[in-house]
Amino acid sequence: MTERVTQPTLDVLEALLAAEDFELHGWAIIKGTGRAGPTVYKILERLAGAELLTERWEELGPEDNRPRRRFYKLTPNGRAHARQLLAERRPQTASRWGRLLGGEAHA
Amino acid sequence: MNWNEIVIGGLVGWALGDLLSIFEWAALRIVPVAARLWTTDADRREIYSEEWAAVVAERPGGILKLGTAFGFLCGGVLRRLGARLSARLDAERLRMYDDAAALDPILMRALLSPRGGPHTAVLGALKGSLYACLQLKWRVPLYAAFGLYVLIWQISTRQGRESYDPSADPLTYVFDRNARIAEFERRFGTPSLESNSD
């Protein structure tokens, strides 16, 4: 990722990194970071474009009558990149994030 | 509390409940529009339509759902406007480069000619002003007109410039100090210090 690293980008990376083996869906990231939906999705798009992020659809049962959520997870490369960035830019908040609500065990 | 108040209260409650479900309904219809504005990629539009609908569904209450959908809509509008503006600026910049590339050789040939007239400096200054002041569509014909004018001026005065004799020019006498000294000596001879001492 050669683009400028903004504070919302660091927030999103922090949230995804804190989720560790969990995947986060869009609303969980929005809620966790406190950033606006479009801001978060712009960043997710950029991260996915740089192949730092994988995404997949939620699998719903036939009884679930609601739109599917999409889950996001950092790739190993993305995790290394995020750790490096956060260590450089936010060394004081390394343990700020616990397990976020809305996470799902990595399939 | 009389019957009227009970009826009005019931109606207001019913209307409010209905309004909230209308908000929810509207929110789910706004999301695909926001996704369409967000990207031109048909696959991504599908993905965002469904995903943002899921995000909207997570919000409690009709008002929050509508607010979230409006948030996505505003994001989509801003992104679309930004993309359009950026594309327009790029196109304008490219057109300007093309025009400059096409027209500058004509003008620059005229301006940089060593035999340019006294107006060449003025034209050089005008060039910068034209870029700053004029719209491109007016700049193009004006540039062409200036370039042609200078070239025609060069061609039409070539004969005179090539046959120009500085010694025959009365202005040379006025501005050339050596020519004035030569003329003085021709008329009165070389001044001598010895004749003054007598």
PDB file of C-alpha atoms in Angstrom:
ATOM      1  CA  MET A   1       0.000   0.000   0.000  1.00  0.00           C
ATOM      2  CA  THR A   2       1.770   3.109  -1.216  1.00  0.00           C
ATOM      3  CA  GLU A   3      -1.054   5.535  -0.445  1.00  0.00           C
ATOM      4  CA  ARG A   4      -1.118   7.929   2.481  1.00  0.00           C
ATOM      5  CA  VAL A   5      -2.031   6.169   5.715  1.00  0.00           C
ATOM      6  CA  THR A   6      -4.868   8.071   7.380  1.00  0.00           C
ATOM      7  CA  GLN A   7      -6.223   7.779  10.916  1.00  0.00           C
ATOM      8  CA  PRO A   8      -9.383   5.935   9.734  1.00  0.00           C
ATOM      9  CA  THR A   9      -7.148   3.446   7.890  1.00  0.00           C
ATOM     10  CA  LEU A  10      -5.214   2.817  11.092  1.00  0.00           C
ATOM     11  CA  ASP A  11      -8.519   2.393  12.972  1.00  0.00           C
ATOM     12  CA  VAL A  12      -9.723  -0.213  10.485  1.00  0.00           C
ATOM     13  CA  LEU A  13      -6.384  -2.031  10.492  1.00  0.00           C
ATOM     14  CA  GLU A  14      -6.398  -2.013  14.279  1.00  0.00           C
ATOM     15  CA  ALA A  15      -9.905  -3.474  14.373  1.00  0.00           C
ATOM     16  CA  LEU A  16      -9.055  -6.197  11.864  1.00  0.00           C
ATOM     17  CA  LEU A  17      -5.794  -7.002  13.607  1.00  0.00           C
ATOM     18  CA  ALA A  18      -7.462  -7.185  17.004  1.00  0.00           C
ATOM     19  CA  ALA A  19      -9.993  -9.682  15.638  1.00  0.00           C
ATOM     20  CA  GLU A  20      -7.103 -12.143  15.080  1.00  0.00           C
ATOM     21  CA  ASP A  21      -8.688 -15.470  14.068  1.00  0.00           C
ATOM     22  CA  PHE A  22     -12.116 -13.899  13.762  1.00  0.00           C
ATOM     23  CA  GLU A  23     -13.580 -12.415  10.667  1.00  0.00           C
ATOM     24  CA  LEU A  24     -15.398  -9.102  10.985  1.00  0.00           C
ATOM     25  CA  HIS A  25     -18.421  -8.011   9.033  1.00  0.00           C
ATOM     26  CA  GLY A  26     -18.910  -4.440   7.834  1.00  0.00           C
ATOM     27  CA  TRP A  27     -21.186  -3.310  10.637  1.00  0.00           C
ATOM     28  CA  ALA A  28     -18.799  -4.666  13.289  1.00  0.00           C
ATOM     29  CA  ILE A  29     -15.949  -2.644  11.763  1.00  0.00           C
ATOM     30  CA  ILE A  30     -18.117   0.490  11.505  1.00  0.00           C
ATOM     31  CA  LYS A  31     -19.244   0.090  15.096  1.00  0.00           C
ATOM     32  CA  GLY A  32     -15.790  -0.789  16.384  1.00  0.00           C
ATOM     33  CA  THR A  33     -13.972   2.060  14.692  1.00  0.00           C
ATOM     34  CA  GLY A  34     -16.721   4.663  15.133  1.00  0.00           C
ATOM     35  CA  ARG A  35     -16.136   5.752  11.537  1.00  0.00           C
ATOM     36  CA  ALA A  36     -18.815   6.419   8.913  1.00  0.00           C
ATOM     37  CA  GLY A  37     -19.887   3.570   6.633  1.00  0.00           C
ATOM     38  CA  PRO A  38     -18.560   5.072   3.379  1.00  0.00           C
ATOM     39  CA  THR A  39     -15.210   5.853   5.027  1.00  0.00           C
ATOM     40  CA  VAL A  40     -14.839   2.275   6.237  1.00  0.00           C
ATOM     41  CA  TYR A  41     -15.846   0.745   2.890  1.00  0.00           C
ATOM     42  CA  LYS A  42     -13.451   2.984   0.994  1.00  0.00           C
ATOM     43  CA  ILE A  43     -10.634   1.717   3.191  1.00  0.00           C
ATOM     44  CA  LEU A  44     -11.751  -1.929   2.911  1.00  0.00           C
ATOM     45  CA  GLU A  45     -11.821  -1.514  -0.865  1.00  0.00           C
ATOM     46  CA  ARG A  46      -8.283  -0.135  -0.851  1.00  0.00           C
ATOM     47  CA  LEU A  47      -7.016  -2.904   1.423  1.00  0.00           C
ATOM     48  CA  ALA A  48      -8.656  -5.569  -0.729  1.00  0.00           C
ATOM     49  CA  GLY A  49      -7.189  -3.936  -3.840  1.00  0.00           C
ATOM     50  CA  ALA A  50      -3.725  -4.154  -2.278  1.00  0.00           C
ATOM     51  CA  GLU A  51      -4.404  -7.841  -1.478  1.00  0.00           C
ATOM     52  CA  LEU A  52      -4.085  -7.233   2.239  1.00  0.00           C
ATOM     53  CA  LEU A  53      -7.632  -8.389   2.899  1.00  0.00           C
ATOM     54  CA  THR A  54      -9.842 -11.349   2.038  1.00  0.00           C
ATOM     55  CA  GLU A  55     -13.610 -11.212   1.967  1.00  0.00           C
ATOM     56  CA  ARG A  56     -16.366 -13.790   1.837  1.00  0.00           C
ATOM     57  CA  TRP A  57     -20.150 -13.970   2.132  1.00  0.00           C
ATOM     58  CA  GLU A  58     -21.882 -15.195   5.227  1.00  0.00           C
ATOM     59  CA  GLU A  59     -23.545 -18.558   4.786  1.00  0.00           C
ATOM     60  CA  LEU A  60     -27.215 -18.311   5.709  1.00  0.00           C
ATOM     61  CA  GLY A  61     -29.573 -21.123   6.498  1.00  0.00           C
ATOM     62  CA  PRO A  62     -32.915 -21.445   4.695  1.00  0.00           C
ATOM     63  CA  GLU A  63     -34.717 -20.082   7.774  1.00  0.00           C
ATOM     64  CA  ASP A  64     -32.659 -16.866   7.826  1.00  0.00           C
ATOM     65  CA  ASN A  65     -34.681 -14.126   6.203  1.00  0.00           C
ATOM     66  CA  ARG A  66     -32.209 -11.279   6.047  1.00  0.00           C
ATOM     67  CA  PRO A  67     -29.474  -9.933   3.718  1.00  0.00           C
ATOM     68  CA  ARG A  68     -26.149 -11.752   3.862  1.00  0.00           C
ATOM     69  CA  ARG A  69     -23.272 -10.085   5.660  1.00  0.00           C
ATOM     70  CA  ARG A  70     -19.796  -9.998   4.206  1.00  0.00           C
ATOM     71  CA  PHE A  71     -16.837 -10.976   6.352  1.00  0.00           C
ATOM     72  CA  TYR A  72     -13.382  -9.444   6.168  1.00  0.00           C
ATOM     73  CA  LYS A  73     -10.058 -10.791   7.383  1.00  0.00           C
ATOM     74  CA  LEU A  74      -6.476  -9.643   6.963  1.00  0.00           C
ATOM     75  CA  THR A  75      -4.218 -11.883   4.866  1.00  0.00           C
ATOM     76  CA  PRO A  76      -0.921 -12.968   6.482  1.00  0.00           C
ATOM     77  CA  ASN A  77       0.787 -10.278   4.421  1.00  0.00           C
ATOM     78  CA  GLY A  78      -1.864  -7.759   5.482  1.00  0.00           C
ATOM     79  CA  ARG A  79      -1.438  -8.724   9.137  1.00  0.00           C
ATOM     80  CA  ALA A  80       2.322  -8.180   8.938  1.00  0.00           C
ATOM     81  CA  HIS A  81       1.802  -4.880   7.166  1.00  0.00           C
ATOM     82  CA  ALA A  82      -0.809  -3.755   9.708  1.00  0.00           C
ATOM     83  CA  ARG A  83       1.402  -4.736  12.664  1.00  0.00           C
ATOM     84  CA  GLN A  84       4.306  -2.801  11.216  1.00  0.00           C
ATOM     85  CA  LEU A  85       2.172   0.279  10.512  1.00  0.00           C
ATOM     86  CA  LEU A  86       0.533   0.264  13.925  1.00  0.00           C
ATOM     87  CA  ALA A  87       3.841  -0.262  15.694  1.00  0.00           C
ATOM     88  CA  GLU A  88       5.188   2.784  13.872  1.00  0.00           C
ATOM     89  CA  ARG A  89       2.147   5.040  14.181  1.00  0.00           C
ATOM     90  CA  ARG A  90       0.346   3.878  17.313  1.00  0.00           C
ATOM     91  CA  PRO A  91       2.761   2.087  19.602  1.00  0.00           C
ATOM     92  CA  GLN A  92       0.733   3.085  22.684  1.00  0.00           C
ATOM     93  CA  THR A  93      -2.529   1.416  21.616  1.00  0.00           C
ATOM     94  CA  ALA A  94      -1.316  -2.069  20.747  1.00  0.00           C
ATOM     95  CA  SER A  95      -3.622  -3.764  23.277  1.00  0.00           C
ATOM     96  CA  ARG A  96      -6.599  -1.403  22.973  1.00  0.00           C
ATOM     97  CA  TRP A  97      -8.831  -3.747  21.058  1.00  0.00           C
ATOM     98  CA  GLY A  98     -10.371  -6.816  22.567  1.00  0.00           C
ATOM     99  CA  ARG A  99     -12.548  -9.264  20.742  1.00  0.00           C
ATOM    100  CA  LEU A 100     -15.122  -7.244  18.845  1.00  0.00           C
ATOM    101  CA  LEU A 101     -18.776  -7.976  18.816  1.00  0.00           C
ATOM    102  CA  GLY A 102     -19.913  -9.302  15.468  1.00  0.00           C
ATOM    103  CA  GLY A 103     -16.860 -11.440  14.880  1.00  0.00           C
ATOM    104  CA  GLU A 104     -17.233 -14.972  13.619  1.00  0.00           C
ATOM    105  CA  ALA A 105     -14.855 -17.884  14.038  1.00  0.00           C
ATOM    106  CA  HIS A 106     -12.680 -18.238  10.980  1.00  0.00           C
ATOM    107  CA  ALA A 107     -14.020 -21.045   8.822  1.00  0.00           C
TER     108      ALA A 107
ATOM    109  CA  MET B   1     -58.707  11.653  29.340  1.00  0.00           C
ATOM    110  CA  ASN B   2     -61.736  11.709  27.075  1.00  0.00           C
ATOM    111  CA  TRP B   3     -62.548   9.567  24.040  1.00  0.00           C
ATOM    112  CA  ASN B   4     -61.188  12.130  21.606  1.00  0.00           C
ATOM    113  CA  GLU B   5     -57.750  12.076  23.222  1.00  0.00           C
ATOM    114  CA  ILE B   6     -57.716   8.286  23.267  1.00  0.00           C
ATOM    115  CA  VAL B   7     -58.613   8.116  19.551  1.00  0.00           C
ATOM    116  CA  ILE B   8     -56.093  10.800  18.597  1.00  0.00           C
ATOM    117  CA  GLY B   9     -53.386   9.100  20.685  1.00  0.00           C
ATOM    118  CA  GLY B  10     -54.139   5.778  19.010  1.00  0.00           C
ATOM    119  CA  LEU B  11     -54.052   7.323  15.542  1.00  0.00           C
ATOM    120  CA  VAL B  12     -50.782   9.126  16.213  1.00  0.00           C
ATOM    121  CA  GLY B  13     -49.233   5.906  17.540  1.00  0.00           C
ATOM    122  CA  TRP B  14     -50.448   3.985  14.513  1.00  0.00           C
ATOM    123  CA  ALA B  15     -49.167   6.704  12.131  1.00  0.00           C
ATOM    124  CA  LEU B  16     -45.808   6.821  13.895  1.00  0.00           C
ATOM    125  CA  GLY B  17     -45.423   3.051  13.734  1.00  0.00           C
ATOM    126  CA  ASP B  18     -46.334   3.139  10.076  1.00  0.00           C
ATOM    127  CA  LEU B  19     -43.894   5.981   9.462  1.00  0.00           C
ATOM    128  CA  LEU B  20     -41.063   4.005  11.038  1.00  0.00           C
ATOM    129  CA  SER B  21     -41.804   1.022   8.806  1.00  0.00           C
ATOM    130  CA  ILE B  22     -41.876   3.412   5.834  1.00  0.00           C
ATOM    131  CA  PHE B  23     -38.430   4.657   6.911  1.00  0.00           C
ATOM    132  CA  GLU B  24     -37.205   1.060   7.020  1.00  0.00           C
ATOM    133  CA  TRP B  25     -38.710   0.360   3.614  1.00  0.00           C
ATOM    134  CA  ALA B  26     -37.153   3.557   2.191  1.00  0.00           C
ATOM    135  CA  ALA B  27     -33.742   2.726   3.703  1.00  0.00           C
ATOM    136  CA  LEU B  28     -33.650  -0.618   1.898  1.00  0.00           C
ATOM    137  CA  ARG B  29     -34.498   1.122  -1.375  1.00  0.00           C
ATOM    138  CA  ILE B  30     -31.869   3.816  -0.940  1.00  0.00           C
ATOM    139  CA  VAL B  31     -29.043   1.304  -0.454  1.00  0.00           C
ATOM    140  CA  PRO B  32     -28.981  -0.046  -4.068  1.00  0.00           C
ATOM    141  CA  VAL B  33     -28.975   3.561  -5.344  1.00  0.00           C
ATOM    142  CA  ALA B  34     -26.018   4.329  -3.085  1.00  0.00           C
ATOM    143  CA  ALA B  35     -24.219   1.215  -4.371  1.00  0.00           C
ATOM    144  CA  ARG B  36     -24.879   2.276  -7.974  1.00  0.00           C
ATOM    145  CA  LEU B  37     -23.370   5.684  -7.251  1.00  0.00           C
ATOM    146  CA  TRP B  38     -20.454   4.184  -5.353  1.00  0.00           C
ATOM    147  CA  THR B  39     -18.967   2.138  -8.180  1.00  0.00           C
ATOM    148  CA  THR B  40     -19.377   1.463 -11.885  1.00  0.00           C
ATOM    149  CA  ASP B  41     -18.390  -2.189 -11.439  1.00  0.00           C
ATOM    150  CA  ALA B  42     -21.592  -4.248 -11.747  1.00  0.00           C
ATOM    151  CA  ASP B  43     -20.312  -7.064  -9.484  1.00  0.00           C
ATOM    152  CA  ARG B  44     -19.257  -4.680  -6.729  1.00  0.00           C
ATOM    153  CA  ARG B  45     -22.631  -2.940  -6.968  1.00  0.00           C
ATOM    154  CA  GLU B  46     -24.370  -6.247  -6.295  1.00  0.00           C
ATOM    155  CA  ILE B  47     -22.055  -6.970  -3.389  1.00  0.00           C
ATOM    156  CA  TYR B  48     -22.491  -3.537  -1.793  1.00  0.00           C
ATOM    157  CA  SER B  49     -26.260  -3.553  -2.317  1.00  0.00           C
ATOM    158  CA  GLU B  50     -26.599  -6.701  -0.281  1.00  0.00           C
ATOM    159  CA  GLU B  51     -23.908  -5.937   2.239  1.00  0.00           C
ATOM    160  CA  TRP B  52     -25.113  -2.432   2.990  1.00  0.00           C
ATOM    161  CA  ALA B  53     -28.640  -3.766   3.299  1.00  0.00           C
ATOM    162  CA  ALA B  54     -27.230  -6.120   5.964  1.00  0.00           C
ATOM    163  CA  VAL B  55     -25.531  -3.151   7.688  1.00  0.00           C
ATOM    164  CA  VAL B  56     -28.799  -1.178   7.592  1.00  0.00           C
ATOM    165  CA  ALA B  57     -30.665  -4.208   8.966  1.00  0.00           C
ATOM    166  CA  GLU B  58     -28.291  -4.282  11.966  1.00  0.00           C
ATOM    167  CA  ARG B  59     -29.388  -0.786  13.047  1.00  0.00           C
ATOM    168  CA  PRO B  60     -32.274  -0.667  15.482  1.00  0.00           C
ATOM    169  CA  GLY B  61     -35.346   1.402  14.523  1.00  0.00           C
ATOM    170  CA  GLY B  62     -36.538   2.984  11.306  1.00  0.00           C
ATOM    171  CA  ILE B  63     -34.887   6.363  11.843  1.00  0.00           C
ATOM    172  CA  LEU B  64     -31.412   4.900  12.404  1.00  0.00           C
ATOM    173  CA  LYS B  65     -31.848   2.587   9.421  1.00  0.00           C
ATOM    174  CA  LEU B  66     -32.793   5.535   7.227  1.00  0.00           C
ATOM    175  CA  GLY B  67     -29.908   7.599   8.619  1.00  0.00           C
ATOM    176  CA  THR B  68     -27.417   4.827   7.832  1.00  0.00           C
ATOM    177  CA  ALA B  69     -28.812   4.430   4.310  1.00  0.00           C
ATOM    178  CA  PHE B  70     -28.522   8.205   3.802  1.00  0.00           C
ATOM    179  CA  GLY B  71     -24.932   8.007   4.999  1.00  0.00           C
ATOM    180  CA  PHE B  72     -24.159   5.487   2.260  1.00  0.00           C
ATOM    181  CA  LEU B  73     -26.081   7.591  -0.252  1.00  0.00           C
ATOM    182  CA  CYS B  74     -24.093  10.710   0.629  1.00  0.00           C
ATOM    183  CA  GLY B  75     -20.870   8.706   0.367  1.00  0.00           C
ATOM    184  CA  GLY B  76     -21.948   7.471  -3.068  1.00  0.00           C
ATOM    185  CA  VAL B  77     -22.912  10.951  -4.268  1.00  0.00           C
ATOM    186  CA  LEU B  78     -19.643  12.469  -3.071  1.00  0.00           C
ATOM    187  CA  ARG B  79     -17.637   9.669  -4.615  1.00  0.00           C
ATOM    188  CA  ARG B  80     -19.441   9.971  -7.947  1.00  0.00           C
ATOM    189  CA  LEU B  81     -19.004  13.763  -7.959  1.00  0.00           C
ATOM    190  CA  GLY B  82     -15.336  13.384  -7.077  1.00  0.00           C
ATOM    191  CA  ALA B  83     -14.817  10.857  -9.870  1.00  0.00           C
ATOM    192  CA  ARG B  84     -16.609  13.092 -12.376  1.00  0.00           C
ATOM    193  CA  LEU B  85     -14.658  16.160 -11.343  1.00  0.00           C
ATOM    194  CA  SER B  86     -11.404  14.279 -11.505  1.00  0.00           C
ATOM    195  CA  ALA B  87     -12.230  12.858 -14.953  1.00  0.00           C
ATOM    196  CA  ARG B  88     -13.237  16.295 -16.183  1.00  0.00           C
ATOM    197  CA  LEU B  89     -10.045  17.899 -14.889  1.00  0.00           C
ATOM    198  CA  ASP B  90      -7.970  15.141 -16.479  1.00  0.00           C
ATOM    199  CA  ALA B  91      -9.754  15.590 -19.807  1.00  0.00           C
ATOM    200  CA  GLU B  92      -9.342  19.366 -19.646  1.00  0.00           C
ATOM    201  CA  ARG B  93      -5.672  19.025 -18.810  1.00  0.00           C
ATOM    202  CA  LEU B  94      -5.113  16.606 -21.684  1.00  0.00           C
ATOM    203  CA  ARG B  95      -6.988  18.875 -24.088  1.00  0.00           C
ATOM    204  CA  MET B  96      -4.893  21.819 -22.965  1.00  0.00           C
ATOM    205  CA  TYR B  97      -1.681  19.883 -23.527  1.00  0.00           C
ATOM    206  CA  ASP B  98      -2.889  18.814 -26.961  1.00  0.00           C
ATOM    207  CA  ASP B  99      -3.819  22.361 -27.925  1.00  0.00           C
ATOM    208  CA  ALA B 100      -0.579  23.753 -26.624  1.00  0.00           C
ATOM    209  CA  ALA B 101       1.382  21.061 -28.437  1.00  0.00           C
ATOM    210  CA  ALA B 102      -0.450  21.822 -31.667  1.00  0.00           C
ATOM    211  CA  LEU B 103      -0.340  25.596 -31.462  1.00  0.00           C
ATOM    212  CA  ASP B 104       2.862  26.402 -29.643  1.00  0.00           C
ATOM    213  CA  PRO B 105       5.189  25.454 -32.513  1.00  0.00           C
ATOM    214  CA  ILE B 106       3.521  28.147 -34.672  1.00  0.00           C
ATOM    215  CA  LEU B 107       3.633  30.819 -32.003  1.00  0.00           C
ATOM    216  CA  MET B 108       7.016  29.865 -30.616  1.00  0.00           C
ATOM    217  CA  ARG B 109       8.584  29.861 -34.072  1.00  0.00           C
ATOM    218  CA  ALA B 110       7.357  33.410 -34.530  1.00  0.00           C
ATOM    219  CA  LEU B 111       8.314  34.551 -31.027  1.00  0.00           C
ATOM    220  CA  LEU B 112      11.760  33.003 -30.993  1.00  0.00           C
ATOM    221  CA  SER B 113      12.719  34.218 -34.447  1.00  0.00           C
ATOM    222  CA  PRO B 114      15.884  36.416 -34.201  1.00  0.00           C
ATOM    223  CA  ARG B 115      14.320  38.791 -36.676  1.00  0.00           C
ATOM    224  CA  GLY B 116      11.171  39.274 -34.653  1.00  0.00           C
ATOM    225  CA  GLY B 117       9.671  42.746 -34.505  1.00  0.00           C
ATOM    226  CA  PRO B 118       9.451  44.899 -31.392  1.00  0.00           C
ATOM    227  CA  HIS B 119       6.135  43.299 -30.519  1.00  0.00           C
ATOM    228  CA  THR B 120       7.700  39.903 -29.748  1.00  0.00           C
ATOM    229  CA  ALA B 121       8.307  40.733 -26.080  1.00  0.00           C
ATOM    230  CA  VAL B 122       4.742  41.960 -25.732  1.00  0.00           C
ATOM    231  CA  LEU B 123       3.472  38.780 -27.335  1.00  0.00           C
ATOM    232  CA  GLY B 124       5.553  36.697 -24.924  1.00  0.00           C
ATOM    233  CA  ALA B 125       3.916  38.437 -21.995  1.00  0.00           C
ATOM    234  CA  LEU B 126       0.518  38.107 -23.619  1.00  0.00           C
ATOM    235  CA  LYS B 127       0.999  34.383 -23.928  1.00  0.00           C
ATOM    236  CA  GLY B 128       1.101  33.953 -20.148  1.00  0.00           C
ATOM    237  CA  SER B 129      -1.868  36.264 -19.684  1.00  0.00           C
ATOM    238  CA  LEU B 130      -3.877  34.360 -22.264  1.00  0.00           C
ATOM    239  CA  TYR B 131      -3.311  31.103 -20.450  1.00  0.00           C
ATOM    240  CA  ALA B 132      -4.489  32.642 -17.231  1.00  0.00           C
ATOM    241  CA  CYS B 133      -7.450  34.648 -18.484  1.00  0.00           C
ATOM    242  CA  LEU B 134      -8.982  32.997 -21.461  1.00  0.00           C
ATOM    243  CA  GLN B 135     -11.131  29.962 -21.732  1.00  0.00           C
ATOM    244  CA  LEU B 136      -9.642  27.255 -23.865  1.00  0.00           C
ATOM    245  CA  LYS B 137     -12.179  27.586 -26.660  1.00  0.00           C
ATOM    246  CA  TRP B 138     -11.263  31.286 -27.101  1.00  0.00           C
ATOM    247  CA  ARG B 139      -7.578  30.714 -26.516  1.00  0.00           C
ATOM    248  CA  VAL B 140      -7.270  28.372 -29.478  1.00  0.00           C
ATOM    249  CA  PRO B 141      -8.455  30.730 -32.279  1.00  0.00           C
ATOM    250  CA  LEU B 142      -6.694  33.687 -30.688  1.00  0.00           C
ATOM    251  CA  TYR B 143      -3.440  31.758 -30.535  1.00  0.00           C
ATOM    252  CA  ALA B 144      -3.821  30.727 -34.128  1.00  0.00           C
ATOM    253  CA  ALA B 145      -4.581  34.319 -35.167  1.00  0.00           C
ATOM    254  CA  PHE B 146      -1.521  35.676 -33.308  1.00  0.00           C
ATOM    255  CA  GLY B 147       0.723  33.004 -34.731  1.00  0.00           C
ATOM    256  CA  LEU B 148      -0.467  33.670 -38.265  1.00  0.00           C
ATOM    257  CA  TYR B 149      -0.188  37.425 -37.812  1.00  0.00           C
ATOM    258  CA  VAL B 150       3.428  37.176 -36.691  1.00  0.00           C
ATOM    259  CA  LEU B 151       4.312  34.815 -39.513  1.00  0.00           C
ATOM    260  CA  ILE B 152       2.666  37.064 -42.115  1.00  0.00           C
ATOM    261  CA  TRP B 153       4.455  40.062 -40.619  1.00  0.00           C
ATOM    262  CA  GLN B 154       7.769  38.203 -40.853  1.00  0.00           C
ATOM    263  CA  ILE B 155       7.213  37.221 -44.467  1.00  0.00           C
ATOM    264  CA  SER B 156       5.922  40.619 -45.602  1.00  0.00           C
ATOM    265  CA  THR B 157       8.863  42.518 -44.072  1.00  0.00           C
ATOM    266  CA  ARG B 158      11.567  40.079 -45.076  1.00  0.00           C
ATOM    267  CA  GLN B 159      12.497  42.051 -48.207  1.00  0.00           C
ATOM    268  CA  GLY B 160      12.931  45.269 -46.256  1.00  0.00           C
ATOM    269  CA  ARG B 161      14.983  43.633 -43.502  1.00  0.00           C
ATOM    270  CA  GLU B 162      17.319  41.875 -45.907  1.00  0.00           C
ATOM    271  CA  SER B 163      18.020  45.038 -47.905  1.00  0.00           C
ATOM    272  CA  TYR B 164      18.434  47.174 -44.793  1.00  0.00           C
ATOM    273  CA  ASP B 165      21.508  49.487 -44.800  1.00  0.00           C
ATOM    274  CA  PRO B 166      22.256  50.897 -41.339  1.00  0.00           C
ATOM    275  CA  SER B 167      24.498  53.690 -42.693  1.00  0.00           C
ATOM    276  CA  ALA B 168      21.615  55.034 -44.745  1.00  0.00           C
ATOM    277  CA  ASP B 169      19.238  55.056 -41.791  1.00  0.00           C
ATOM    278  CA  PRO B 170      18.906  58.545 -40.233  1.00  0.00           C
ATOM    279  CA  LEU B 171      18.127  56.876 -36.910  1.00  0.00           C
ATOM    280  CA  THR B 172      21.563  55.249 -36.918  1.00  0.00           C
ATOM    281  CA  TYR B 173      23.093  58.729 -36.814  1.00  0.00           C
ATOM    282  CA  VAL B 174      20.983  59.774 -33.873  1.00  0.00           C
ATOM    283  CA  PHE B 175      21.621  56.668 -31.787  1.00  0.00           C
ATOM    284  CA  ASP B 176      25.124  55.660 -32.912  1.00  0.00           C
ATOM    285  CA  ARG B 177      27.829  57.703 -31.098  1.00  0.00           C
ATOM    286  CA  ASN B 178      30.614  56.537 -33.449  1.00  0.00           C
ATOM    287  CA  ALA B 179      28.601  57.664 -36.459  1.00  0.00           C
ATOM    288  CA  ARG B 180      28.230  61.129 -34.885  1.00  0.00           C
ATOM    289  CA  ILE B 181      31.995  61.380 -34.183  1.00  0.00           C
ATOM    290  CA  ALA B 182      32.766  60.317 -37.780  1.00  0.00           C
ATOM    291  CA  GLU B 183      30.382  62.925 -39.134  1.00  0.00           C
ATOM    292  CA  PHE B 184      31.945  65.627 -36.904  1.00  0.00           C
ATOM    293  CA  GLU B 185      35.452  64.710 -38.086  1.00  0.00           C
ATOM    294  CA  ARG B 186      34.341  64.738 -41.717  1.00  0.00           C
ATOM    295  CA  ARG B 187      33.031  68.249 -41.344  1.00  0.00           C
ATOM    296  CA  PHE B 188      35.534  69.897 -38.951  1.00  0.00           C
ATOM    297  CA  GLY B 189      38.559  67.613 -38.945  1.00  0.00           C
ATOM    298  CA  THR B 190      40.075  65.892 -35.934  1.00  0.00           C
ATOM    299  CA  PRO B 191      40.177  68.160 -32.873  1.00  0.00           C
ATOM    300  CA  SER B 192      43.783  69.008 -31.788  1.00  0.00           C
ATOM    301  CA  LEU B 193      44.973  69.983 -28.252  1.00  0.00           C
ATOM    302  CA  GLU B 194      47.939  71.987 -29.625  1.00  0.00           C
ATOM    303  CA  SER B 195      45.793  74.492 -31.518  1.00  0.00           C
ATOM    304  CA  ASN B 196      43.914  75.225 -28.241  1.00  0.00           C
ATOM    305  CA  SER B 197      47.156  76.067 -26.372  1.00  0.00           C
ATOM    306  CA  ASP B 198      47.849  78.944 -28.812  1.00  0.00           C
TER     307      ASP B 198
END
